[in-house]
Short mmCIF file of N, CA and C in Angstrom, two decimals:
data_model
loop_
_atom_site.label_atom_id
_atom_site.label_comp_id
_atom_site.label_asym_id
_atom_site.label_seq_id
_atom_site.Cartn_x
_atom_site.Cartn_y
_atom_site.Cartn_z
N UNK A 1 -1.63 -1.39 4.77
CA UNK A 1 -0.41 -1.53 4.78
C UNK A 1 0.15 -1.05 3.31
N UNK A 2 1.41 -0.65 3.49
CA UNK A 2 1.89 -0.24 2.17
C UNK A 2 2.68 -1.54 1.34
N UNK A 3 2.13 -1.65 0.25
CA UNK A 3 2.67 -2.47 -1.00
C UNK A 3 4.04 -2.17 -1.10
N UNK A 4 4.70 -3.31 -1.62
CA UNK A 4 6.02 -3.08 -2.13
C UNK A 4 5.93 -2.91 -3.68
N UNK A 5 6.70 -1.85 -4.17
CA UNK A 5 6.35 -1.47 -5.70
C UNK A 5 7.70 -1.95 -6.30
N UNK A 6 7.38 -2.72 -7.56
CA UNK A 6 8.39 -2.78 -8.24
C UNK A 6 9.33 -1.73 -9.14
N UNK A 7 10.41 -1.37 -8.79
CA UNK A 7 11.10 -0.17 -9.24
C UNK A 7 11.44 -0.26 -10.65
N UNK A 8 11.45 -1.70 -11.38
CA UNK A 8 11.93 -1.90 -12.71
C UNK A 8 10.75 -1.66 -13.60
N UNK A 9 9.43 -1.44 -13.17
CA UNK A 9 8.46 -0.87 -13.96
C UNK A 9 8.77 0.43 -14.65
N UNK A 10 9.38 1.30 -13.92
CA UNK A 10 9.73 2.51 -14.80
C UNK A 10 10.91 2.19 -15.70
N UNK A 11 10.94 2.80 -16.66
CA UNK A 11 11.81 2.82 -17.81
C UNK A 11 12.77 3.80 -17.47
N UNK A 12 14.15 3.86 -17.62
CA UNK A 12 15.14 4.51 -17.09
C UNK A 12 15.31 5.83 -18.17
N UNK A 13 14.89 5.52 -19.41
CA UNK A 13 14.99 6.75 -20.26
C UNK A 13 13.92 7.26 -20.85
N UNK A 14 13.08 7.24 -19.65
CA UNK A 14 11.73 7.93 -20.03
C UNK A 14 11.47 8.88 -18.93
N UNK A 15 10.67 10.08 -19.30
CA UNK A 15 10.30 11.03 -18.17
C UNK A 15 8.48 10.83 -17.99
N UNK A 16 8.16 10.73 -16.77
CA UNK A 16 6.90 10.67 -16.43
C UNK A 16 6.23 11.94 -15.88
N UNK A 17 4.74 12.18 -16.15
CA UNK A 17 4.04 12.95 -15.31
C UNK A 17 3.64 12.04 -14.18
N UNK A 18 3.17 12.80 -13.06
CA UNK A 18 2.62 12.43 -11.79
C UNK A 18 1.47 11.75 -12.26
N UNK A 19 0.52 11.72 -13.24
CA UNK A 19 -0.64 11.15 -13.46
C UNK A 19 -0.01 9.68 -14.11
N UNK A 20 0.98 9.78 -14.84
CA UNK A 20 1.55 8.63 -15.45
C UNK A 20 2.05 7.47 -14.57
N UNK A 21 2.84 8.17 -13.71
CA UNK A 21 3.31 7.33 -12.29
C UNK A 21 2.37 6.82 -11.71
N UNK A 22 1.20 7.34 -11.19
CA UNK A 22 0.20 6.80 -10.43
C UNK A 22 -0.57 5.93 -11.32
N UNK A 23 -0.76 5.68 -12.73
CA UNK A 23 -1.29 4.61 -13.37
C UNK A 23 -0.36 3.64 -13.51
N UNK A 24 0.83 3.87 -13.53
CA UNK A 24 2.08 2.70 -13.74
C UNK A 24 2.08 1.84 -12.45
N UNK A 25 2.05 2.45 -11.26
CA UNK A 25 2.07 1.53 -10.09
C UNK A 25 0.87 1.59 -9.32
N UNK A 26 -0.20 1.82 -10.03
CA UNK A 26 -1.50 1.61 -9.36
C UNK A 26 -1.96 2.26 -8.06
N UNK A 27 -1.46 3.54 -7.94
CA UNK A 27 -1.60 4.38 -6.59
C UNK A 27 -2.25 5.84 -7.12
N UNK A 28 -2.60 6.26 -6.10
CA UNK A 28 -3.30 7.42 -5.75
C UNK A 28 -2.30 8.58 -6.46
N UNK A 29 -3.05 9.62 -7.22
CA UNK A 29 -2.04 11.01 -7.68
C UNK A 29 -1.37 11.45 -6.34
N UNK A 30 -2.21 11.43 -5.19
CA UNK A 30 -1.77 11.80 -3.95
C UNK A 30 -0.56 11.33 -3.41
N UNK A 31 -0.32 9.96 -3.55
CA UNK A 31 0.49 9.10 -3.32
C UNK A 31 2.11 9.63 -3.97
N UNK A 32 1.78 10.00 -5.03
CA UNK A 32 2.82 10.38 -5.92
C UNK A 32 3.38 11.80 -5.40
N UNK A 33 2.37 12.42 -4.91
CA UNK A 33 2.79 14.02 -4.51
C UNK A 33 3.36 13.83 -3.21
N UNK A 34 3.17 12.74 -2.25
CA UNK A 34 3.58 12.42 -0.99
C UNK A 34 5.21 12.03 -1.24
N UNK A 35 5.31 11.14 -2.39
CA UNK A 35 6.94 10.72 -2.70
C UNK A 35 7.62 11.89 -2.99
N UNK A 36 7.24 13.11 -3.64
CA UNK A 36 8.08 14.18 -3.95
C UNK A 36 8.38 14.96 -2.70
N UNK A 37 7.38 14.99 -1.84
CA UNK A 37 7.54 15.52 -0.52
C UNK A 37 8.84 15.05 0.19
N UNK A 38 8.52 13.46 0.00
CA UNK A 38 9.83 12.73 0.78
C UNK A 38 11.04 12.59 0.10
N UNK A 39 10.96 12.92 -0.89
CA UNK A 39 12.27 13.28 -1.63
C UNK A 39 12.40 12.81 -3.22
N UNK A 40 11.49 12.49 -3.66
CA UNK A 40 11.70 12.18 -5.20
C UNK A 40 11.83 13.57 -5.89
N UNK A 41 12.89 13.58 -6.74
CA UNK A 41 13.16 14.90 -7.45
C UNK A 41 12.19 14.77 -8.68
N UNK A 42 12.01 15.96 -8.97
CA UNK A 42 11.34 16.36 -10.12
C UNK A 42 11.94 17.45 -11.05
N UNK A 43 11.36 17.67 -12.39
CA UNK A 43 11.68 18.58 -13.18
C UNK A 43 10.81 19.60 -12.89
N UNK A 44 10.71 20.87 -12.28
CA UNK A 44 9.78 21.50 -12.15
C UNK A 44 9.68 23.09 -12.96
N UNK A 45 10.70 23.17 -13.87
CA UNK A 45 10.82 24.39 -14.86
C UNK A 45 9.49 24.75 -15.60
N UNK A 46 8.88 23.53 -16.04
CA UNK A 46 7.27 23.97 -16.68
C UNK A 46 6.45 22.82 -16.16
N UNK A 47 5.25 23.28 -16.62
CA UNK A 47 4.16 22.16 -16.05
C UNK A 47 3.90 21.55 -17.40
N UNK A 48 3.40 20.09 -17.34
CA UNK A 48 3.33 19.16 -16.06
C UNK A 48 4.59 18.90 -15.65
N UNK A 49 4.63 18.75 -14.21
CA UNK A 49 6.05 18.38 -13.33
C UNK A 49 6.27 17.02 -14.29
N UNK A 50 7.93 16.92 -14.41
CA UNK A 50 8.42 15.80 -15.06
C UNK A 50 9.25 14.82 -13.88
N UNK A 51 9.13 13.57 -13.90
CA UNK A 51 9.93 12.73 -13.17
C UNK A 51 10.59 11.80 -13.72
N UNK A 52 11.64 11.75 -13.66
CA UNK A 52 12.52 10.94 -14.47
C UNK A 52 12.61 9.62 -14.16
N UNK A 53 12.68 8.61 -15.10
CA UNK A 53 12.63 6.89 -14.77
C UNK A 53 13.73 6.83 -13.86
N UNK A 54 14.87 6.97 -14.05
CA UNK A 54 16.20 6.86 -13.04
C UNK A 54 15.85 7.43 -12.03
N UNK A 55 15.33 8.49 -11.57
CA UNK A 55 15.24 8.90 -10.42
C UNK A 55 14.06 8.31 -9.55
N UNK A 56 12.83 7.86 -10.06
CA UNK A 56 11.73 7.15 -9.90
C UNK A 56 12.36 5.72 -9.35
N UNK A 57 13.05 4.98 -10.21
CA UNK A 57 13.45 3.67 -10.05
C UNK A 57 14.52 3.77 -8.72
N UNK A 58 15.41 4.82 -8.62
CA UNK A 58 16.21 4.62 -7.41
C UNK A 58 15.45 4.93 -6.20
N UNK A 59 14.46 6.09 -6.39
CA UNK A 59 13.64 6.48 -4.99
C UNK A 59 12.69 5.23 -4.64
N UNK A 60 12.10 4.26 -5.56
CA UNK A 60 11.45 3.37 -5.18
C UNK A 60 12.46 2.29 -4.35
N UNK A 61 13.69 1.80 -5.23
CA UNK A 61 14.41 0.67 -4.55
C UNK A 61 14.87 1.33 -3.11
N UNK A 62 15.16 2.64 -3.07
CA UNK A 62 15.51 3.00 -1.45
C UNK A 62 14.48 2.90 -0.64
N UNK A 63 13.31 3.14 -1.03
CA UNK A 63 11.78 3.26 -0.31
C UNK A 63 11.54 1.71 0.33
N UNK A 64 11.76 0.72 -0.80
CA UNK A 64 11.49 -0.70 -0.48
C UNK A 64 12.68 -1.15 0.51
N UNK A 65 14.02 -0.56 0.25
CA UNK A 65 15.00 -1.02 1.32
C UNK A 65 15.06 -0.93 2.64
N UNK A 66 14.20 0.22 2.72
CA UNK A 66 14.10 1.03 4.09
C UNK A 66 13.18 0.43 4.95
N UNK A 67 12.19 -0.53 4.28
CA UNK A 67 11.19 -1.39 5.02
C UNK A 67 11.71 -2.78 5.44
N UNK A 68 12.68 -3.15 5.17
CA UNK A 68 13.31 -4.22 5.33
C UNK A 68 13.55 -4.39 6.90
N UNK A 69 13.43 -5.29 7.30
CA UNK A 69 13.80 -5.52 8.92
C UNK A 69 14.78 -6.86 9.20
N UNK A 70 15.81 -6.47 9.89
CA UNK A 70 16.97 -7.25 10.11
C UNK A 70 16.56 -7.63 11.40
N UNK A 71 16.34 -9.31 11.52
CA UNK A 71 16.23 -9.85 12.67
C UNK A 71 17.44 -10.26 13.32
N UNK A 72 17.52 -10.03 14.49
CA UNK A 72 18.85 -10.45 15.33
C UNK A 72 18.64 -12.13 15.42
N UNK A 73 19.94 -12.79 15.98
CA UNK A 73 20.04 -14.16 16.08
C UNK A 73 18.92 -14.74 16.78
N UNK A 74 18.31 -14.10 17.84
CA UNK A 74 17.27 -14.78 18.75
C UNK A 74 15.83 -14.43 18.63
N UNK A 75 15.73 -13.54 17.25
CA UNK A 75 14.44 -13.20 16.67
C UNK A 75 14.26 -13.63 15.48
N UNK A 76 12.62 -13.85 15.09
CA UNK A 76 12.25 -14.19 14.05
C UNK A 76 11.37 -13.41 13.58
N UNK A 77 10.85 -13.13 12.44
CA UNK A 77 9.96 -12.15 11.95
C UNK A 77 8.34 -12.54 11.79
N UNK A 78 7.75 -11.66 12.85
CA UNK A 78 6.48 -12.39 12.97
C UNK A 78 5.49 -11.34 11.81
N UNK A 79 4.40 -12.32 10.93
CA UNK A 79 3.90 -11.33 9.79
C UNK A 79 2.66 -11.05 10.45
N UNK A 80 2.32 -11.42 11.61
CA UNK A 80 1.13 -10.54 12.33
C UNK A 80 1.58 -9.50 12.95
N UNK A 81 2.51 -9.55 13.69
CA UNK A 81 2.80 -8.14 14.48
C UNK A 81 3.61 -7.25 13.75
N UNK A 82 4.01 -7.75 12.34
CA UNK A 82 4.70 -7.11 11.35
C UNK A 82 6.17 -6.52 11.89
N UNK A 83 6.95 -7.29 12.74
CA UNK A 83 8.03 -7.10 13.28
C UNK A 83 9.00 -8.12 13.81
N UNK A 84 10.30 -7.91 14.33
CA UNK A 84 10.93 -8.99 14.75
C UNK A 84 10.55 -9.19 16.05
N UNK A 85 10.50 -10.53 16.42
CA UNK A 85 9.67 -10.84 17.42
C UNK A 85 10.85 -12.03 18.17
N UNK A 86 10.49 -12.20 19.68
CA UNK A 86 11.23 -13.13 20.33
C UNK A 86 10.25 -14.46 20.24
N UNK A 87 10.83 -15.54 20.39
CA UNK A 87 9.87 -16.82 20.31
C UNK A 87 9.72 -17.37 21.76
N UNK A 88 8.73 -17.85 21.89
CA UNK A 88 8.42 -18.79 23.37
C UNK A 88 9.30 -19.95 23.38
N UNK A 89 9.89 -19.99 24.27
CA UNK A 89 10.91 -20.91 24.70
C UNK A 89 10.24 -22.29 24.67
N UNK A 90 9.19 -22.71 25.09
CA UNK A 90 8.68 -24.08 24.76
C UNK A 90 8.16 -24.43 23.36
N UNK A 91 8.07 -23.28 22.48
CA UNK A 91 7.64 -23.81 21.27
C UNK A 91 8.99 -23.91 20.01
N UNK A 92 10.11 -23.66 20.60
CA UNK A 92 11.18 -23.70 19.71
C UNK A 92 11.46 -25.01 19.19
N UNK A 93 11.35 -25.02 17.72
CA UNK A 93 11.97 -26.44 17.07
C UNK A 93 12.95 -25.91 16.11
N UNK A 94 14.02 -26.52 16.06
CA UNK A 94 15.09 -26.47 14.97
C UNK A 94 15.21 -27.75 14.10
N UNK A 95 15.55 -27.47 12.81
CA UNK A 95 15.50 -28.41 11.98
C UNK A 95 16.60 -28.36 10.94
N UNK A 96 17.48 -29.50 10.73
CA UNK A 96 18.49 -29.22 9.64
C UNK A 96 17.87 -30.04 8.35
N UNK A 97 18.16 -29.04 7.53
CA UNK A 97 17.60 -29.47 6.00
C UNK A 97 18.97 -29.76 5.33
N UNK A 98 18.52 -29.83 3.90
CA UNK A 98 19.92 -30.11 2.82
C UNK A 98 20.18 -28.87 2.50
N UNK A 99 21.41 -29.08 1.96
CA UNK A 99 22.03 -28.37 1.22
C UNK A 99 22.56 -26.84 2.22
N UNK A 100 22.89 -27.35 3.25
CA UNK A 100 23.68 -26.30 4.50
C UNK A 100 22.69 -25.48 5.17
N UNK A 101 21.63 -25.75 5.23
CA UNK A 101 20.58 -24.74 5.62
C UNK A 101 19.83 -25.38 6.62
N UNK A 102 19.09 -24.66 7.45
CA UNK A 102 18.21 -25.40 8.70
C UNK A 102 16.90 -24.35 8.86
N UNK A 103 16.03 -24.63 9.50
CA UNK A 103 14.80 -23.98 9.72
C UNK A 103 14.51 -23.90 11.32
N UNK A 104 14.19 -22.68 11.91
CA UNK A 104 13.79 -22.91 13.14
C UNK A 104 12.15 -22.24 13.28
N UNK A 105 11.51 -22.94 14.09
CA UNK A 105 10.12 -22.78 14.24
C UNK A 105 9.87 -22.39 15.50
N UNK A 106 8.49 -21.62 15.83
CA UNK A 106 8.21 -21.27 17.04
C UNK A 106 7.09 -20.43 17.07
N UNK A 107 6.61 -19.95 18.12
CA UNK A 107 5.42 -18.99 18.34
C UNK A 107 6.00 -18.00 18.58
N UNK A 108 5.23 -16.85 18.20
CA UNK A 108 5.42 -15.25 18.53
C UNK A 108 5.17 -15.34 19.95
N UNK A 109 6.20 -14.86 20.69
CA UNK A 109 5.82 -14.52 22.15
C UNK A 109 4.80 -13.42 22.50
N UNK A 110 4.19 -12.52 21.40
CA UNK A 110 3.05 -11.33 21.69
C UNK A 110 1.97 -11.73 21.34
N UNK A 111 2.02 -12.57 20.32
CA UNK A 111 0.63 -12.92 19.43
C UNK A 111 0.07 -14.55 19.34
N UNK A 112 1.20 -15.07 19.43
CA UNK A 112 1.42 -16.79 19.31
C UNK A 112 0.96 -17.25 18.12
N UNK A 113 1.27 -16.33 16.96
CA UNK A 113 1.28 -17.12 15.70
C UNK A 113 2.65 -17.73 15.22
N UNK A 114 2.51 -18.73 14.48
CA UNK A 114 3.62 -19.42 14.15
C UNK A 114 4.58 -18.84 13.13
N UNK A 115 5.86 -18.96 13.50
CA UNK A 115 6.71 -18.18 12.91
C UNK A 115 7.97 -18.89 12.60
N UNK A 116 8.87 -18.46 11.47
CA UNK A 116 9.96 -19.50 11.17
C UNK A 116 10.90 -18.50 10.45
N UNK A 117 12.09 -18.92 10.33
CA UNK A 117 13.31 -18.63 9.70
C UNK A 117 14.42 -19.65 9.38
N UNK A 118 15.05 -19.38 8.10
CA UNK A 118 15.87 -20.12 7.61
C UNK A 118 17.39 -19.73 8.35
N UNK A 119 18.28 -20.61 8.29
CA UNK A 119 19.50 -20.35 8.82
C UNK A 119 20.75 -21.15 8.24
N UNK A 120 21.89 -20.87 8.38
CA UNK A 120 22.95 -21.48 7.65
C UNK A 120 23.55 -22.49 8.90
N UNK A 121 23.75 -23.44 8.21
CA UNK A 121 24.41 -24.64 9.41
C UNK A 121 25.59 -24.16 9.90
N UNK A 122 26.45 -23.34 9.31
CA UNK A 122 27.57 -22.79 9.93
C UNK A 122 27.31 -21.93 11.12
N UNK A 123 26.16 -21.36 11.13
CA UNK A 123 25.81 -20.72 12.21
C UNK A 123 24.78 -21.24 13.49
N UNK A 124 24.91 -22.77 13.23
CA UNK A 124 24.12 -23.43 14.15
C UNK A 124 24.38 -23.61 15.51
N UNK A 125 25.70 -23.49 16.03
CA UNK A 125 25.92 -23.49 17.30
C UNK A 125 25.84 -22.20 17.88
N UNK A 126 25.90 -21.02 17.11
CA UNK A 126 25.77 -19.73 17.64
C UNK A 126 24.23 -19.59 17.98
N UNK A 127 23.21 -19.96 16.88
CA UNK A 127 22.01 -19.95 17.18
C UNK A 127 21.40 -21.01 18.05
N UNK A 128 22.07 -22.11 18.29
CA UNK A 128 21.41 -23.14 19.45
C UNK A 128 22.02 -22.25 20.84
N UNK A 129 22.89 -21.55 20.92
CA UNK A 129 23.22 -21.00 22.23
C UNK A 129 22.25 -19.68 22.41
N UNK A 130 21.99 -18.89 21.27
CA UNK A 130 21.16 -17.81 21.36
C UNK A 130 19.83 -18.30 21.81
N UNK A 131 19.10 -19.62 21.47
CA UNK A 131 17.88 -19.97 21.54
C UNK A 131 17.87 -21.00 22.77
N UNK A 132 19.05 -21.49 22.99
CA UNK A 132 19.16 -22.36 23.91
C UNK A 132 18.32 -23.80 23.78
N UNK A 133 18.66 -24.51 22.81
CA UNK A 133 17.50 -25.61 22.20
C UNK A 133 18.71 -26.35 21.51
N UNK A 134 18.25 -27.63 21.49
CA UNK A 134 19.04 -28.94 21.16
C UNK A 134 18.24 -28.85 19.39
N UNK A 135 19.14 -29.30 18.50
CA UNK A 135 18.95 -29.43 16.71
C UNK A 135 18.40 -30.93 16.79
N UNK A 136 17.28 -30.79 15.90
CA UNK A 136 16.90 -32.25 15.65
C UNK A 136 17.07 -32.59 14.05
N UNK A 137 17.68 -33.46 13.65
CA UNK A 137 17.94 -33.92 12.15
C UNK A 137 16.50 -34.21 11.48
N UNK A 138 16.38 -33.44 10.32
CA UNK A 138 15.10 -33.77 9.46
C UNK A 138 15.13 -33.19 8.24
N UNK A 139 14.69 -34.04 7.09
CA UNK A 139 14.66 -33.16 5.83
C UNK A 139 13.17 -32.46 5.71
N UNK A 140 12.25 -33.12 6.40
CA UNK A 140 10.69 -32.57 6.09
C UNK A 140 10.18 -32.46 7.39
N UNK A 141 9.54 -31.22 7.57
CA UNK A 141 8.97 -30.97 9.09
C UNK A 141 7.98 -31.75 9.40
N UNK A 142 7.19 -32.22 8.55
CA UNK A 142 6.02 -33.25 8.88
C UNK A 142 6.45 -34.77 8.80
N UNK A 143 7.76 -35.01 8.94
CA UNK A 143 8.16 -36.43 9.07
C UNK A 143 8.51 -36.76 10.63
N UNK A 144 8.41 -35.63 11.56
CA UNK A 144 8.77 -35.61 12.89
C UNK A 144 7.85 -36.95 13.78
N UNK A 145 8.59 -37.58 14.69
CA UNK A 145 7.61 -38.39 15.51
C UNK A 145 6.70 -37.49 16.21
N UNK A 146 7.29 -36.22 16.85
CA UNK A 146 6.25 -35.44 17.57
C UNK A 146 5.76 -34.55 16.67
N UNK A 147 4.95 -34.87 15.67
CA UNK A 147 4.30 -33.94 14.75
C UNK A 147 3.28 -33.05 15.17
N UNK A 148 2.75 -33.58 16.53
CA UNK A 148 1.92 -32.71 17.16
C UNK A 148 2.20 -31.32 17.87
N UNK A 149 3.51 -31.32 18.02
CA UNK A 149 4.22 -30.09 18.49
C UNK A 149 4.30 -29.07 17.39
N UNK A 150 3.89 -29.49 16.32
CA UNK A 150 3.79 -28.29 15.15
C UNK A 150 2.33 -27.48 15.17
N UNK A 151 1.46 -28.19 15.26
CA UNK A 151 0.07 -27.98 15.61
C UNK A 151 -0.22 -27.36 14.07
N UNK A 152 -0.08 -28.31 13.12
CA UNK A 152 -0.55 -28.07 11.71
C UNK A 152 -2.10 -28.06 11.72
N UNK A 153 -2.52 -27.34 10.97
CA UNK A 153 -4.23 -27.00 10.90
C UNK A 153 -4.69 -28.39 10.08
N UNK A 154 -3.92 -28.83 9.28
CA UNK A 154 -4.48 -30.15 8.50
C UNK A 154 -4.23 -31.44 9.28
N UNK A 155 -3.55 -31.31 10.41
CA UNK A 155 -3.18 -32.63 11.05
C UNK A 155 -4.26 -32.75 12.30
N UNK A 156 -4.63 -34.29 12.04
CA UNK A 156 -5.63 -34.88 13.01
C UNK A 156 -5.21 -35.94 13.93
N UNK A 157 -5.76 -36.21 14.96
CA UNK A 157 -5.18 -37.55 15.62
C UNK A 157 -5.35 -38.72 14.88
N UNK A 158 -6.27 -38.89 13.90
CA UNK A 158 -6.40 -39.96 13.27
C UNK A 158 -5.46 -40.33 12.38
N UNK A 159 -4.74 -39.38 12.08
CA UNK A 159 -3.57 -39.35 11.03
C UNK A 159 -2.57 -40.00 11.67
N UNK A 160 -2.22 -40.30 13.00
CA UNK A 160 -1.18 -41.01 13.69
C UNK A 160 -0.81 -42.24 13.47
#
């Protein structure tokens, strides 16, 4: 999997060679060449080719931004599937938290992994309609009476 690179590592007032960029971001020189083919602009007037720090920073910001996935209201992001996924209807749990937020918990419909996302309480009714589920008041997920539904790995029957 591609890692998210920090664009702020490159200095905007500096020019880099391909080797320096590869060392700076701990990637292979071939990866930098692929970035150039993908649209990273370079100064090719004489060798070694130079990459401006501002251009590198902009390119990496756009590359990181293009990887983001916006989930629809009825979807949660599954880290195992690496995409927005629907939730199994029997596993949905919604909890109100403090400071105007809430959390939705559930299981991925494709792989069964536990997934969650935060939501604003302003959107609670819309979310409830989208997921067809009741909202449960709670400040902590482990303080529920039905804690067995969360299927936490450290939770045992002796703890009830």
